[in-house]
Every structure is written in C-alpha cells, then in structure tokens.
Tab-separated table of C-alpha atoms and ligand atoms in Angstrom:
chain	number	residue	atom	x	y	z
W	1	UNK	CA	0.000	0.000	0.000
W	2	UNK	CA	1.289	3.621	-0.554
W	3	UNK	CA	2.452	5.302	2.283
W	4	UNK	CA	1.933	8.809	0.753
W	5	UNK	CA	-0.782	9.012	-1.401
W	6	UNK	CA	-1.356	12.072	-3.869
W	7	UNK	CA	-4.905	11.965	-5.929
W	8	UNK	CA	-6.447	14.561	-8.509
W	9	UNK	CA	-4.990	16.916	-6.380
W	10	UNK	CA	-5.809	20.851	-8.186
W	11	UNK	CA	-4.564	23.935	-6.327
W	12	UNK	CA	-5.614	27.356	-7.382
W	13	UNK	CA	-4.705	30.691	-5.999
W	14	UNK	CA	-7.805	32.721	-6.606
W	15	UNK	CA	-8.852	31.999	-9.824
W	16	UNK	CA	-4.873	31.275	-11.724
W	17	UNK	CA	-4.546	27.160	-11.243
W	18	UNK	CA	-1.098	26.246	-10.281
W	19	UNK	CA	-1.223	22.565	-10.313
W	20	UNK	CA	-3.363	20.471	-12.057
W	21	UNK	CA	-4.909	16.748	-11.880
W	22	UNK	CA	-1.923	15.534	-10.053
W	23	UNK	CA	-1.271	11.742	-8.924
W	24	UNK	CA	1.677	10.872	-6.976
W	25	UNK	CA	2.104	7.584	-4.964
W	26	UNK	CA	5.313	6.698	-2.760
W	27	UNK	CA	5.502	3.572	-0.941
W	28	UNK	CA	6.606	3.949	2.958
W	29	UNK	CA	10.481	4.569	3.386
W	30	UNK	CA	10.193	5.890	-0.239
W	31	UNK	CA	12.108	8.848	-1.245
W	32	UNK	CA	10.244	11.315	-3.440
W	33	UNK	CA	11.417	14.173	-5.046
W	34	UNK	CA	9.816	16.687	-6.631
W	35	UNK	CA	11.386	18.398	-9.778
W	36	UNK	CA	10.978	21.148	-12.280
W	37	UNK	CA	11.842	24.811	-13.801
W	38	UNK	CA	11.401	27.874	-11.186
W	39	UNK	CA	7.597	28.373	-10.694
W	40	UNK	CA	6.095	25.098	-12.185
W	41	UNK	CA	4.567	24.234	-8.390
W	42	UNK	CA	6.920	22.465	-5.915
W	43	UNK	CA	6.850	24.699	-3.480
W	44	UNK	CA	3.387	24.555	-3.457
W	45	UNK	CA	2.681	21.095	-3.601
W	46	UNK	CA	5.304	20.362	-0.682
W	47	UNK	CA	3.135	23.267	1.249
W	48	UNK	CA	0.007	21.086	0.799
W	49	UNK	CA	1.254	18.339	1.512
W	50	UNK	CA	2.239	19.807	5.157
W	51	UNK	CA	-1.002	21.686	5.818
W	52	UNK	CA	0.470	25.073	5.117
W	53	UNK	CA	-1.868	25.742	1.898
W	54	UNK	CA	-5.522	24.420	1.435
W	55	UNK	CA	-5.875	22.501	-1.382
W	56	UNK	CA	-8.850	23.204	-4.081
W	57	UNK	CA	-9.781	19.769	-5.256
W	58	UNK	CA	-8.452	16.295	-4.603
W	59	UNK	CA	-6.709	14.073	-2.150
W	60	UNK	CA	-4.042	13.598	0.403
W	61	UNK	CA	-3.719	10.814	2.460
W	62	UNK	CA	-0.703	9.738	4.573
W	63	UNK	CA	-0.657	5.763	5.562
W	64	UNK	CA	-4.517	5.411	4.141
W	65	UNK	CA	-5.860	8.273	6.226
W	66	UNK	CA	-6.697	11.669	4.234
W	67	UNK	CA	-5.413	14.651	6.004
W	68	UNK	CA	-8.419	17.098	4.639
W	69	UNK	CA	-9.003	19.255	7.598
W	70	UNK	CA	-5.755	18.547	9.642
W	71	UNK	CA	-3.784	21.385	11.021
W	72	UNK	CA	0.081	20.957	10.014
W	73	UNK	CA	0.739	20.367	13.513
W	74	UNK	CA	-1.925	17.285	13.289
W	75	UNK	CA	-0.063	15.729	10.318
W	76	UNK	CA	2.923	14.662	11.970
W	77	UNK	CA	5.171	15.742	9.266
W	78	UNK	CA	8.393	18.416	9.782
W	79	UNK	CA	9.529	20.659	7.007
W	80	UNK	CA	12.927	21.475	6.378
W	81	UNK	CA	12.458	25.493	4.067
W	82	UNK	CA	14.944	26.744	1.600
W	83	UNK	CA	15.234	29.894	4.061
W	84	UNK	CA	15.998	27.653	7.210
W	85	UNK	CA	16.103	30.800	9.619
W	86	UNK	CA	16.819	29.852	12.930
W	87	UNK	CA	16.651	31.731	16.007
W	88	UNK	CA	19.586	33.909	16.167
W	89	UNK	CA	19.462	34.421	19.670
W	90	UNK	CA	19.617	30.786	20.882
W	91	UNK	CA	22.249	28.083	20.750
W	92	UNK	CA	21.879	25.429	18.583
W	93	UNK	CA	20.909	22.903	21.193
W	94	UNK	CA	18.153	25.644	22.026
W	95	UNK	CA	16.987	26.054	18.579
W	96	UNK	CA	16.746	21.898	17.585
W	97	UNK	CA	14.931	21.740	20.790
W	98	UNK	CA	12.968	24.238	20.841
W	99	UNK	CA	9.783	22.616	19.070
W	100	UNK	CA	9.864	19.813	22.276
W	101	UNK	CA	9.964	22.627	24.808
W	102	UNK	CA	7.363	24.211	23.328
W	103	UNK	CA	5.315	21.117	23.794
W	104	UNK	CA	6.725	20.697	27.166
W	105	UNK	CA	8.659	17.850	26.625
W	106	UNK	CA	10.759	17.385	30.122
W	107	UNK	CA	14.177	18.595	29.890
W	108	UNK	CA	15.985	15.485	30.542
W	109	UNK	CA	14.103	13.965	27.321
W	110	UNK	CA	14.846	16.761	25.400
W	111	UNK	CA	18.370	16.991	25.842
W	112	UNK	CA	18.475	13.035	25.469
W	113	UNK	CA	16.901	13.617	22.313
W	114	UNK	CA	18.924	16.854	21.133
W	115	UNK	CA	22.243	14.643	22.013
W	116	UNK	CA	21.063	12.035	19.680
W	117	UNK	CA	20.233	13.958	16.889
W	118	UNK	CA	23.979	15.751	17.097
W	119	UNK	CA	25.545	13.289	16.468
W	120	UNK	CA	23.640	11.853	14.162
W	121	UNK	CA	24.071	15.287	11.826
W	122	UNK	CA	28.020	15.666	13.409
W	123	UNK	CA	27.241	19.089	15.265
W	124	UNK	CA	27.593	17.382	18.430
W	125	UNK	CA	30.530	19.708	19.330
W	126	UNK	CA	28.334	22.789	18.132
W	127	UNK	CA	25.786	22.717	20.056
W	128	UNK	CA	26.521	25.810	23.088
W	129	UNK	CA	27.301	28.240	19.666
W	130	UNK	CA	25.047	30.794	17.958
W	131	UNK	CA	24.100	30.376	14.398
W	132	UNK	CA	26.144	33.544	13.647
W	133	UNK	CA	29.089	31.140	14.314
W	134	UNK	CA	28.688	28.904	12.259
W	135	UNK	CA	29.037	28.041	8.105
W	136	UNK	CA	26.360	27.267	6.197
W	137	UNK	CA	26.394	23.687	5.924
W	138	UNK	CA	26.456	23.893	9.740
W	139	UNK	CA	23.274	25.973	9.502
W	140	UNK	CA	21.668	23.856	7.317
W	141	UNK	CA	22.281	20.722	9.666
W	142	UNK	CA	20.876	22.810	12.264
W	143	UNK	CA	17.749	22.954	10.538
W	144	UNK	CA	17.353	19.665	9.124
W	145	UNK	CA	18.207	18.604	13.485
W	146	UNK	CA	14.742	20.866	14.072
W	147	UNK	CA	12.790	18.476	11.873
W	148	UNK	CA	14.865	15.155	12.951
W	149	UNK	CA	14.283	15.432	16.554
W	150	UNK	CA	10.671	15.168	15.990
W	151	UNK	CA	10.745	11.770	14.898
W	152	UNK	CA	7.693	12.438	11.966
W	153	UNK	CA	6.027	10.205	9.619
W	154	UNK	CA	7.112	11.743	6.518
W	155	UNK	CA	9.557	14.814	6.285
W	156	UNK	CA	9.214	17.312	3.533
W	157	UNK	CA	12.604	19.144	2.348
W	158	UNK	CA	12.380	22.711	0.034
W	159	UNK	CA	15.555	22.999	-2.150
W	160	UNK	CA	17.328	22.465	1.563
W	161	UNK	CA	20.651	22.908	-0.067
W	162	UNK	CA	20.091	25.391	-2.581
W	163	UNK	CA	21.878	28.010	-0.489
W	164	UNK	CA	25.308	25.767	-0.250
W	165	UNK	CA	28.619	26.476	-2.727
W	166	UNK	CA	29.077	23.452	-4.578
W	167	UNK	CA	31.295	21.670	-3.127
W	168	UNK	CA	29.473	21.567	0.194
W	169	UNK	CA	25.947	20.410	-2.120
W	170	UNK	CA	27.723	17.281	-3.190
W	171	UNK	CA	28.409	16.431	0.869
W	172	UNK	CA	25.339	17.190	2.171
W	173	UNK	CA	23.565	15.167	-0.590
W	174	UNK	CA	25.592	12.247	0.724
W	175	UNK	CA	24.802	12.919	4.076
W	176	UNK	CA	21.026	13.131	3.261
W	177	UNK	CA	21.241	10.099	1.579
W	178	UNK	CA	23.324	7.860	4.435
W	179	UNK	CA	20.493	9.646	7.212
W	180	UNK	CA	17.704	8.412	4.604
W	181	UNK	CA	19.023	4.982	4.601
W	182	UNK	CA	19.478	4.698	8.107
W	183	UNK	CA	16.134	6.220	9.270
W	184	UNK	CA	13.792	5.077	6.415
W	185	UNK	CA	11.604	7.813	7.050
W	186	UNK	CA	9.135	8.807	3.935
W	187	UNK	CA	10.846	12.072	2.219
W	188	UNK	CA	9.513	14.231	-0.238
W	189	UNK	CA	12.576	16.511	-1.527
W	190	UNK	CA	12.174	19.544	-3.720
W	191	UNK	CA	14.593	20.981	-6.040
W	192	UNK	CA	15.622	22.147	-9.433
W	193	UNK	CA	18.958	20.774	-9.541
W	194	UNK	CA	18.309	17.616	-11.374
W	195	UNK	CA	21.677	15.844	-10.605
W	196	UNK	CA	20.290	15.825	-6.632
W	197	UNK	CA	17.175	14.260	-7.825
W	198	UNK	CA	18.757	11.498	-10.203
W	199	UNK	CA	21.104	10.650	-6.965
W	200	UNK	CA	18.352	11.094	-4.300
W	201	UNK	CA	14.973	9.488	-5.248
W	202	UNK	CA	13.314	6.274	-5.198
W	203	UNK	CA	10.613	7.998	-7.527
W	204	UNK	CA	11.064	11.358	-9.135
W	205	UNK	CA	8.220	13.132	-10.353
W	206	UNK	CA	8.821	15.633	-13.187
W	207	UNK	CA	6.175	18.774	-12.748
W	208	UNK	CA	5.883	21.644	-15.854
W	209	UNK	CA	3.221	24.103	-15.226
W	210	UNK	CA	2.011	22.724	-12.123
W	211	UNK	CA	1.144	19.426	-14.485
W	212	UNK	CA	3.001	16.051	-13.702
W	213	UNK	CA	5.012	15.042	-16.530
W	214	UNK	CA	6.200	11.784	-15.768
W	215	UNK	CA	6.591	9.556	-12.320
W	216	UNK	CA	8.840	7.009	-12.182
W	217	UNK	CA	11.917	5.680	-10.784
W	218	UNK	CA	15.070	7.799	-11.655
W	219	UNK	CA	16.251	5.292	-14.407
W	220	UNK	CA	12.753	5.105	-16.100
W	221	UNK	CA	12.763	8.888	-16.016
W	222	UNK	CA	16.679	8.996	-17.680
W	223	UNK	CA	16.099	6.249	-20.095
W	224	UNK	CA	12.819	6.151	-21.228
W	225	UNK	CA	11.348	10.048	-20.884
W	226	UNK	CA	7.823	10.458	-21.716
W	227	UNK	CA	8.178	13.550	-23.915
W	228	UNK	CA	10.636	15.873	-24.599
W	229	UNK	CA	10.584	18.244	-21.854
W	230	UNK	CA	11.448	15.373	-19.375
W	231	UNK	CA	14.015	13.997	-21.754
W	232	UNK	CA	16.318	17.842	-21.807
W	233	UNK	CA	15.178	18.288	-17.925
W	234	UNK	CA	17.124	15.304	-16.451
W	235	UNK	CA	20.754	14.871	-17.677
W	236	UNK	CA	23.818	16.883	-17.950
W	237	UNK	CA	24.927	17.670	-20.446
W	238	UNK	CA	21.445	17.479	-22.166
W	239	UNK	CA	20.256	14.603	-24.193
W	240	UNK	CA	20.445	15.590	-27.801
W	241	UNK	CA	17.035	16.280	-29.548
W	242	UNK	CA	17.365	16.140	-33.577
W	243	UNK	CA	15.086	16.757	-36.345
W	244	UNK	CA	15.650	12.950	-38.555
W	245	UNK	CA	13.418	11.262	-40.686
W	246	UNK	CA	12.793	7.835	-40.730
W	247	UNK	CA	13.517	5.534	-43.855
W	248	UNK	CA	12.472	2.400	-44.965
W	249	UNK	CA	15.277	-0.191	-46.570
W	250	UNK	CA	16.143	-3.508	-47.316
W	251	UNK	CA	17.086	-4.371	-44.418
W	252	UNK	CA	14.914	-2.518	-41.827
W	253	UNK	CA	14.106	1.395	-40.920
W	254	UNK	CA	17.019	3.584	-40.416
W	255	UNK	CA	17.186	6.796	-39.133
W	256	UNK	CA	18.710	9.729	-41.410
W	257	UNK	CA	19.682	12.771	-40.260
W	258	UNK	CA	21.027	15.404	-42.064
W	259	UNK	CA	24.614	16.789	-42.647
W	260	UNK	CA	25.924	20.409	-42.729
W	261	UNK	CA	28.066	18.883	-46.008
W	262	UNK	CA	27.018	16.359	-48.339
W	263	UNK	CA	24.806	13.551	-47.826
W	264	UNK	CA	22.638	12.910	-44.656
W	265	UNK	CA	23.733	9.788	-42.368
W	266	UNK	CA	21.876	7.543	-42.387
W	267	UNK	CA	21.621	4.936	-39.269
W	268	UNK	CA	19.912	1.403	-39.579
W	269	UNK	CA	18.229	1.096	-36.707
W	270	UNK	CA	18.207	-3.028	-35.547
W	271	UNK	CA	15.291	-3.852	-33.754
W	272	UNK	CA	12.593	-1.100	-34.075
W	273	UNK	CA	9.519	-0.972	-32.200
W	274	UNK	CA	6.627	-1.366	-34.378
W	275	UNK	CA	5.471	2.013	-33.277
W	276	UNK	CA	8.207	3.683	-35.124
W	277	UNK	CA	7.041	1.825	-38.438
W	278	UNK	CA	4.408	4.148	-38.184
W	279	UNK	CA	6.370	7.043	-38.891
W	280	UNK	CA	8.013	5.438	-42.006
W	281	UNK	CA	8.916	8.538	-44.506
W	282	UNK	CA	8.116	11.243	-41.863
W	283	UNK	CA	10.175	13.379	-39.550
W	284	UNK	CA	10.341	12.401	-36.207
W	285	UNK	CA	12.888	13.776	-33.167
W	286	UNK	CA	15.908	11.477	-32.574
W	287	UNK	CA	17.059	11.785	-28.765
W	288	UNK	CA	20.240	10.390	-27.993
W	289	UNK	CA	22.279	10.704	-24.901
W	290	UNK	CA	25.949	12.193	-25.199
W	291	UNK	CA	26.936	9.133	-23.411
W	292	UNK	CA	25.186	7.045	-26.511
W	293	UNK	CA	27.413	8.393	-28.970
W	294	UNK	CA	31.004	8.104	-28.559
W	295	UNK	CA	34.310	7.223	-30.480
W	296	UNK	CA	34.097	3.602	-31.858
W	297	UNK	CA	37.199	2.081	-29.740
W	298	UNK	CA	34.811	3.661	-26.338
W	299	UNK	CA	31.543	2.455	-27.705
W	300	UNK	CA	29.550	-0.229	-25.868
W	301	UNK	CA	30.051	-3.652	-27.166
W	302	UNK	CA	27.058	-5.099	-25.855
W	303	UNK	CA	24.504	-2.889	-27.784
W	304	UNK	CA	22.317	-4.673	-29.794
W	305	UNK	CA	21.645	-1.565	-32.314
W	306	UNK	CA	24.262	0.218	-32.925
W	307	UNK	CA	25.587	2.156	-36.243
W	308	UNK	CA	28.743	4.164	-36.868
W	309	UNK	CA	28.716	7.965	-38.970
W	310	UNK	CA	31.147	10.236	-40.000
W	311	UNK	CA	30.994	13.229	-38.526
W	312	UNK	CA	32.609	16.549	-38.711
W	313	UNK	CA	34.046	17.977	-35.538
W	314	UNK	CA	33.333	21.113	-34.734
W	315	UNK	CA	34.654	21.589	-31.050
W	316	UNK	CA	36.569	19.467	-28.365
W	317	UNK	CA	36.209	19.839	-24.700
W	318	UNK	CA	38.395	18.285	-22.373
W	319	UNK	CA	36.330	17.237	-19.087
W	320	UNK	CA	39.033	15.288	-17.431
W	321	UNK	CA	37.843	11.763	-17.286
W	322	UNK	CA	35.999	12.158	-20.486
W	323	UNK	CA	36.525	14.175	-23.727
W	324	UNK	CA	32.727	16.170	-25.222
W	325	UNK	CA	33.174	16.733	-29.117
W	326	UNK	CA	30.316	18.872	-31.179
W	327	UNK	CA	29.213	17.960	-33.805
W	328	UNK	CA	26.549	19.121	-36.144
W	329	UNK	CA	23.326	16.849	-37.249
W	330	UNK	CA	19.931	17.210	-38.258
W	331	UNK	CA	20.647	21.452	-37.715
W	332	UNK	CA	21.540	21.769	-33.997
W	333	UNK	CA	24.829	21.136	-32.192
W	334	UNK	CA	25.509	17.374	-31.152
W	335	UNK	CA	27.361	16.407	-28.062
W	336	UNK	CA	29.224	13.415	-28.105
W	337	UNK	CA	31.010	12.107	-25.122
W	338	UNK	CA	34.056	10.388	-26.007
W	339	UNK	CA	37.101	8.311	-24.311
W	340	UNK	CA	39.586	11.448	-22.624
W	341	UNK	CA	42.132	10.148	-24.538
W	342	UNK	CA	40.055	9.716	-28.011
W	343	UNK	CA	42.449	11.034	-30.994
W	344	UNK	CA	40.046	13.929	-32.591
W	345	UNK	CA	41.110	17.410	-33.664
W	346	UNK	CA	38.535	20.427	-34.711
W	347	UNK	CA	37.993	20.412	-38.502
W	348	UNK	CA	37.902	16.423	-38.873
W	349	UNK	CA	35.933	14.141	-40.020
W	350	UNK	CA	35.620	11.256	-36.954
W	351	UNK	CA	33.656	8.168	-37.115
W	352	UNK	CA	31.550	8.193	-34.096
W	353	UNK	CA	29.276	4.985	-32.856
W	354	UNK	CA	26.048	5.665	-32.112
W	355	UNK	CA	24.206	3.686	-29.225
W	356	UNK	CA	21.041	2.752	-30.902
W	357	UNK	CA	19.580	0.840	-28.093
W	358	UNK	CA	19.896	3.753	-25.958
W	359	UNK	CA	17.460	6.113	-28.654
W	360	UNK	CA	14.599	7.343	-28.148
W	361	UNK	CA	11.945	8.845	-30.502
W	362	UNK	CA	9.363	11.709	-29.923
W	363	UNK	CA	6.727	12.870	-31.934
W	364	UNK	CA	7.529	15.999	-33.001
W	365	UNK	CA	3.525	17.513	-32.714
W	366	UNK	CA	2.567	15.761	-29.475
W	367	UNK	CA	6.288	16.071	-28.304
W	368	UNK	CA	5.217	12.557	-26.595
W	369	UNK	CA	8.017	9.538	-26.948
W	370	UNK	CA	7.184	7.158	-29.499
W	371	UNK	CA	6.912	3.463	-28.205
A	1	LIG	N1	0.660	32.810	-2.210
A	1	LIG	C1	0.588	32.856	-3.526
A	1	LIG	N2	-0.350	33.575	-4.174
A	1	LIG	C2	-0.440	33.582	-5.519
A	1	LIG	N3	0.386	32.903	-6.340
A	1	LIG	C3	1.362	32.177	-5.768
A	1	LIG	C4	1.522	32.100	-4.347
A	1	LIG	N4	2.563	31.289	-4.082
A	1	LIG	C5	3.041	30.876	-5.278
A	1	LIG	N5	2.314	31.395	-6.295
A	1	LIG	C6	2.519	31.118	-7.725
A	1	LIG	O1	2.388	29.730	-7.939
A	1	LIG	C7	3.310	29.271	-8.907
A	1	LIG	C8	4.106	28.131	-8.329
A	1	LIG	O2	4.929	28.608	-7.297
A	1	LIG	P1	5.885	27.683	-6.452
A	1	LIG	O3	6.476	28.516	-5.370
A	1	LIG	O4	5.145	26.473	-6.044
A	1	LIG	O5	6.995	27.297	-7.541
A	1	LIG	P2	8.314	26.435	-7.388
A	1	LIG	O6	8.208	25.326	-8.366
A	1	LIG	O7	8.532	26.095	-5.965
A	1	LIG	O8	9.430	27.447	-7.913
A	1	LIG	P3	10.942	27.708	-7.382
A	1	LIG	O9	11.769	26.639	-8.001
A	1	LIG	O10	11.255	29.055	-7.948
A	1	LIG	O11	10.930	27.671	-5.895
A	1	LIG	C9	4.134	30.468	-9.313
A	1	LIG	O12	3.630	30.962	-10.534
A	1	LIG	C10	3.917	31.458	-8.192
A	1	LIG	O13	3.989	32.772	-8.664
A	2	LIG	MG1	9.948	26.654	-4.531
C-alpha cells in the first residue's frame, strides 16, 4: 500500500490554477522528489502536503488516512524550508529543541533527544554556539536537526541545499542520503537541480506548469522520458534532440539525419519498435544521450543496435575523465562524449558509434516519446 498518497490533487490561488490533476504515490520509506523549472509548483505542492496551503480539489492521504481538515501540527510531518532561519538568539541545542519545549517535553528527554540527533548530523561539538558562528552547511544541519528530533512520519525538504557552494551540495547530498538509509523515514525533496534528484529518489516526479510530466523511478525517467521536456530536464549535459526522418530499406528502418556537407547519415536502426514503423517517410525527433554516442574504440560492445557515422568535428572539450566533441546533425549542435584520450582534432571528419539501443523517438507535434 502507498504510504503517501497524492490523488487529482488541483490547487488554485484565486482563480490562476497552479497545479493540475496531479497523482503521486510513494511507498513507505520511499524517497520522493519533486522536480521542475522555477515556478512550475513544488513549493506549493510540498506546502500542501504539510497543511500550510488548502488545497482546491483532490486528495491527500498519509498511511490510508486523508489529512483534509488537519492542522500541520496534526499531520505529523516536519519541514525542512529553503530559508531555514533559525533563532539567532539561541544556541543550537536551544533552537533543535525548541519545538519539544514548546510542547513541554521534560528537559531530561529533550536533551536526550537533542544529544542524539547531534551526532547523528556531526554538530555534536556545536551545540553551546550561535548560528552567527557557524558556516552554512552547519546551519543547514541545524535545521534539518529541528525536523529530525521530531521523529515524523514523513519529512518534507524545500531545495534544503540550494543556499550551499558546490562543493558543500555534493556532501550534504551524501549525508542526506546515508540519514535516509538509516532512518527510512518517507521524504519528499524539492529541487531544481536535477543531478540531486537522479542521486536522491526512489521515484522522481517531473512537474511543468504545475502538471506532472512523468513519475517514475530515476532510471525510467533517464532512459525512457515520456516527452521531450522530461528527456532535456534530467541529464547533464542534455540529451540531444534532432530533427531525422525515418527511412524504410532492405534491411529494416534507419534513421537519417542530415549533414551540414554532403549527404545525410543515415543509421539502420536493428530492432525497431513497431510504433516507429508508423512514422516510415516522416520526420520524427531522434534523442540520444551524449553518453550514446562516442568514439568507436569507447563504444559499448554489448549494444544490440548500434551504427557508426562520419561526422565533422566542430569543437573538443576536455572534461578530465571524459573528452565532449560537437558535432553538427539534423541542424543543432551534437554532443558526443568520447574516451579522454580519443584522438580527434577540430575540422575532422571522426567516425563516431552511435548507441542505438539507448534512442529514443518523440513525436515531433505531441512532443510525446514514441513506443
Ligand atoms: N501565495 C501565492 N499567491 C499567488 N500565487 C502564488 C503564491 N505562491 C506561489 N504562487 C505562484 O504559484 C506558482 C508556483 O509557485 P511555487 O512557489 O510552487 O513554484 P516552485 O516550483 O517552488 O518554484 P521555485 O523553483 O522558484 O521555488 C508560481 O507561478 C507562483 O507565482
Ligand atoms: Mg519553490
């Protein structure tokens, strides 16, 4: 049974909707995350979800029971807010205990409980300071102690790591995912930054105009994207999206894509789902992962469609551990992500593999994946 349970859940404010028809199950111990551009609805959703915003039609229930009418102090759910402003004026023990005083939890309990969460979050040794003395990715643990020490059903976390440099980011997403694996407590995690979501979630669900684009596990959501907005939201660098037609030959469809010089490449395509024979003669959009097309010697021996095509090489970029070359094809810039030490120069012509099994097709009207 879901644990978290989402149904034809519309929000409005005033008259403007801001998310519509949305379904979202996560089993318990699940680890949701909620993605999309700036505006499309997180915030809000995560804000119903915890009682702070009435919804306008629809359903929430948490472990079967709806929670229409609850105040967020019924719900048993803590929030962890982008802003996480603590209380200047108290230590941190003071300020992740604060909630149980409040609710006049006896001291010796409290400070039981404040020890425990410490060190679970590694401020232990922080906890007679202010939050003026300490960095951010102190203050942030801080915050995320607040919500721990409560022990809730389900936590809900806004873009908690949005205000961290970089570096820090990649820790404390570690560190959120070790405490999720030890506490298997239900999360739902918003953010924009899709590399947290890809290394974060059980499920991810993909919103666009407060309107779910696709739910599924992160690997569904990487490999098999239901239209093209999902398929250039989640990756970096972007999947490729080409303008190609599709032929028919001898031997099977093939996939031809045009050529700034000469003729346009044209890729037999092994193994094509019958859907795509329904697009035989017509242009359809070719998405292909960086990853998916690569220098022959780096190419993945395993695929079961695969084709090769010269290519002129317009830029190489150095990454370190792998080499990006661009390339153009059907009228846009190609990435290709190639071995680091692949022999290609600017201005050649370089046979690159593509991945065929890794493809995917959209229609180019709907925008929908094809098959
Ligand atoms: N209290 C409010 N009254 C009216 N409109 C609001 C209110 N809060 C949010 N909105 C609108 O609802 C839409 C969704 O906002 P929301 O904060 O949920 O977006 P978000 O996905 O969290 O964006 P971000 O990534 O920038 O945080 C936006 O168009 C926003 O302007
Ligand atoms: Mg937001």
């Amino acid at each position: 049974m879901s644990f978290l349970a989402i149904e034809s859940l519309y929000k409005s404010y005033g008259t403007v909707p801001i998310l519509r028809d949305i379904n979202i199950e996560i089993e318990e111990g699940g680890f949701l995350v909620l993605v999309g551009p700036s505006g499309c609805g997180k915030s809000t959703l995560l804000n119903c979800i915890a009682g702070l915003e009435p919804i306008t039609s629809g359903e929430i229930r948490i472990n079967g029971k709806s929670v229409a009418g609850l105040h967020p102090s019924q719900r048993d759910i803590a929030m962890v807010f982008q802003s996480y402003a603590l209380y200047p004026n108290m230590t941190v023990a003071g300020n992740i205990g604060f909630g149980m005083e409040i609710r006049g939890v006896p001291k010796a309990e409290r400070e039981k409980a404040i020890k425990a969460v410490a060190e679970t979050l590694q401020i232990d040794h922080l906890l007679n300071r202010k939050p003026s003395q300490l960095s951010g990715g102190q203050r942030q643990r801080v915050a995320m102690g607040r919500a721990l020490v409560r022990n809730p059903q389900v936590f809900l976390f806004d873009e908690p790591l949005s205000n961290l440099d970089a570096k820090l980011r990649v820790d404390m997403r570690t560190e959120i995912k070790r405490l999720h694996h030890r506490l298997k407590t239900t999360i739902v995690y918003v953010t924009h930054d899709q590399i947290e979501a890809m290394t974060l979630a059980t499920k991810i669900a993909v919103l666009k105009d407060g309107v779910l684009q696709q739910f599924g596990t992160p690997a569904e959501i990487y490999n098999s994207p239901a239209n093209m907005f999902v398929a250039d939201f989640m990756g970096s660098p972007a999947m490729n999206l080409l303008t190609a037609r599709i032929a028919d030959g001898p031997s099977g469809l093939s996939v031809l894509l045009d050529r700034p010089d000469g003729e346009p490449l044209a890729l037999p395509f092994n193994g094509a789902s019958s859907k795509l024979a329904a697009y035989k003669g017509r242009e359809v959009i070719f998405g292909i992962r960086p990853e998916a097309l690569t220098d022959p010697d780096g190419a993945d021996r395993k695929a079961h469609s695969s084709a090769e095509g010269e290519c002129l090489i317009e830029v190489v970029e150095p990454a370190g551990s792998d080499t990006f070359a661009i390339t153009n094809l059907g009228g846009k810039e190609v990435v290709a992500r190639l071995r680091a030490d692949a022999n290609i120069a600017v201005g050649q012509k370089a046979k690159l593999a593509f991945n065929l099994d890794k493809a995917v097709f959209f229609d180019p009207e709907s925008q929908s994946r094809i098959g």
